[in-house]
Amino acid sequence: MNINFLRLLFYFILLILLQDIVIDKLPLSTYIRPEIYTIFILLLPFNYPAIATLVWAFALGLGIDIFSADVIGLHTAALLVLAYVRPRLLRRVSPKDDMDSIAIPSYHNLGLRSFIIYTILSIALYNTVLFILDTFSFHNFLHLLIRILFSTLATTLFILLIQFAFISKRR
Amino acid sequence: MNNLLRFLVGVRVLLLFIILEIIALTLFTTNSYYQQSVVINKLHAVRGIVHEQVSELTQYLNLRETNTTLAIENTILHNELVHYRLERHATAGTVTGPAGTPLFNYIPATITDNSVNKQHNYIMLDVGAIHHVAPDMGVVTEYGVIGIVMAVTEHYAIVKSLLHTDWRCNVRLVQAGDFGPLQWDGVIYNEAVLHDIPQHSNVQLGDTVVTSGYSSIFPPNIPVGVVKSYEIKRGNFYEIRIRLFADFKKIRYVNVVSFLYRDEVKALNELRDEY
């Protein structure tokens, strides 16, 4: 229990630093922003308590807001929506009943197809909330759509890469 | 009974979600200057140390390019010096204050953190209150306007970048002579939009845009960019796309502009606001 918490805390800090120091420094356009920290919420175990998921999402959002965004509350609000919807999404994509409670929804537990659907739906939802709040208007609707689309694809790609790279490791 | 309990558990999650979401949105919508300066700057002092380490490394890797930029900047400054020496008699009293002290002082600074891929981009500088940097000072390079200082700690300053969709900078078209607000529309990191130029104005492609000097923040005639395209939108005003001279992905060394009579102008503006 305690070990699990410490391990999560380690990934928590690692992902925030990685996003701030490496990913945000990549020379990408305004349209693309891979949000690798979302993998933290995506890969929490299947039966992780909903309350704890929300608290983690709140903390992670604040961490990202403070460390790499300078707009307090923005990523927090979006991550909370993702955390709240996550169990419902997981119920849709996971195979019925045969999941043990500490397993994580990784691609070899879900199957590649289900995992990609799960990731894309989650990240698209997250990005939609995030960018609408960030832009705070529908004035440039086309740019908003492109930004959501590209960032979702980039994030999904990065999450898949991380999955392939650390396939043997369990979170 | 069982159903009621299950219902309550479900509602408990929803309640927590709503409460946390309200906290987040309240923080987001009331992101005032005060909050920025009090809460975030404490954390930025810590963050500054991390970023300075990373920055030091990348700085080393970019040495060659930096040297070239510095050499070019040196030349430009030399040229300007000659220019001013020649013009000294004609302009005495407008670029200098009493006893020849310059009206605008430049404080050299290095960027320790920067971004271009958000709608609200901020830049962090390695200068702060002990270097006499204060909020509302302009930040420039030889390639134009970079931003405006938002808040300072002892050793660091947070700058609202030109690439911040809420910020406007007053600029002037050199040939047409009209001036208007330049604002980033959040789309491409090296283009911004100039508004409020009247339709009768003689706008030309390639016309240079410079700072207007109608403020105590930026000195006049700092080059900002060139006209890339223009069209008439909503009534009688041009909407002009400006290609910025500054490459916000590459800038590293900047100057903070400190105006000699800053306090005086500020006091006067406060007086105006009272009436």
GROMACS .gro file of N, CA and C in nm, chain B residues 2 10 14 51 55 79 87 91 93 108 136 141 152 157 160 162 171-172 177 197 200 228-229 268 274:
model
   75
  173ASN      N    1  -2.958  -0.096   0.062
  173ASN     CA    2  -2.837  -0.120  -0.017
  173ASN      C    3  -2.829  -0.023  -0.134
  181GLY      N    4  -2.198   0.687  -0.509
  181GLY     CA    5  -2.189   0.750  -0.641
  181GLY      C    6  -2.191   0.901  -0.630
  185LEU      N    7  -1.924   1.227  -0.728
  185LEU     CA    8  -1.970   1.340  -0.808
  185LEU      C    9  -1.951   1.471  -0.730
  222HIS      N   10   1.542   2.560  -1.382
  222HIS     CA   11   1.552   2.602  -1.521
  222HIS      C   12   1.689   2.660  -1.554
  226SER      N   13   1.900   2.546  -1.859
  226SER     CA   14   1.934   2.653  -1.952
  226SER      C   15   2.083   2.663  -1.974
  250ASN      N   16   2.679   5.087  -3.529
  250ASN     CA   17   2.619   5.174  -3.631
  250ASN      C   18   2.529   5.278  -3.567
  258GLU      N   19   2.386   6.279  -3.495
  258GLU     CA   20   2.258   6.347  -3.478
  258GLU      C   21   2.248   6.421  -3.345
  262THR      N   22   1.906   6.622  -3.190
  262THR     CA   23   1.808   6.554  -3.104
  262THR      C   24   1.831   6.578  -2.956
  264GLY      N   25   1.804   6.663  -2.593
  264GLY     CA   26   1.682   6.695  -2.519
  264GLY      C   27   1.569   6.599  -2.546
  279PRO      N   28   2.076   4.437  -1.927
  279PRO     CA   29   2.091   4.310  -1.998
  279PRO      C   30   2.039   4.193  -1.915
  307ASP      N   31   0.595   4.621  -1.524
  307ASP     CA   32   0.557   4.717  -1.629
  307ASP      C   33   0.675   4.776  -1.704
  312THR      N   34   1.474   4.316  -2.778
  312THR     CA   35   1.604   4.277  -2.831
  312THR      C   36   1.629   4.368  -2.950
  323VAL      N   37   0.825   4.062  -1.031
  323VAL     CA   38   0.965   4.031  -1.006
  323VAL      C   39   0.982   3.974  -0.865
  328ALA      N   40   1.254   3.755  -1.291
  328ALA     CA   41   1.140   3.834  -1.335
  328ALA      C   42   1.056   3.750  -1.430
  331LYS      N   43   0.543   3.886  -1.947
  331LYS     CA   44   0.433   3.846  -2.035
  331LYS      C   45   0.484   3.861  -2.178
  333LEU      N   46   0.515   3.870  -2.590
  333LEU     CA   47   0.431   3.926  -2.697
  333LEU      C   48   0.334   3.817  -2.745
  342VAL      N   49   0.198   5.007  -3.184
  342VAL     CA   50   0.303   5.017  -3.285
  342VAL      C   51   0.261   5.112  -3.398
  343ARG      N   52   0.358   5.147  -3.481
  343ARG     CA   53   0.334   5.243  -3.589
  343ARG      C   54   0.387   5.187  -3.720
  348GLY      N   55   0.247   5.573  -4.154
  348GLY     CA   56   0.245   5.667  -4.042
  348GLY      C   57   0.137   5.641  -3.939
  368ILE      N   58  -0.622   5.003  -3.803
  368ILE     CA   59  -0.564   5.095  -3.901
  368ILE      C   60  -0.676   5.134  -3.997
  371HIS      N   61  -0.847   5.438  -4.511
  371HIS     CA   62  -0.784   5.535  -4.602
  371HIS      C   63  -0.633   5.533  -4.590
  399LYS      N   64   0.287   4.149  -4.378
  399LYS     CA   65   0.290   4.029  -4.461
  399LYS      C   66   0.166   4.024  -4.551
  400SER      N   67   0.051   4.059  -4.494
  400SER     CA   68  -0.072   4.064  -4.574
  400SER      C   69  -0.171   4.152  -4.500
  439LEU      N   70   0.155   6.044  -1.254
  439LEU     CA   71   0.067   6.129  -1.334
  439LEU      C   72  -0.055   6.049  -1.382
  445GLU      N   73  -0.774   5.916  -1.102
  445GLU     CA   74  -0.855   5.960  -0.989
  445GLU      C   75  -0.969   6.050  -1.035
   0.00000   0.00000   0.00000
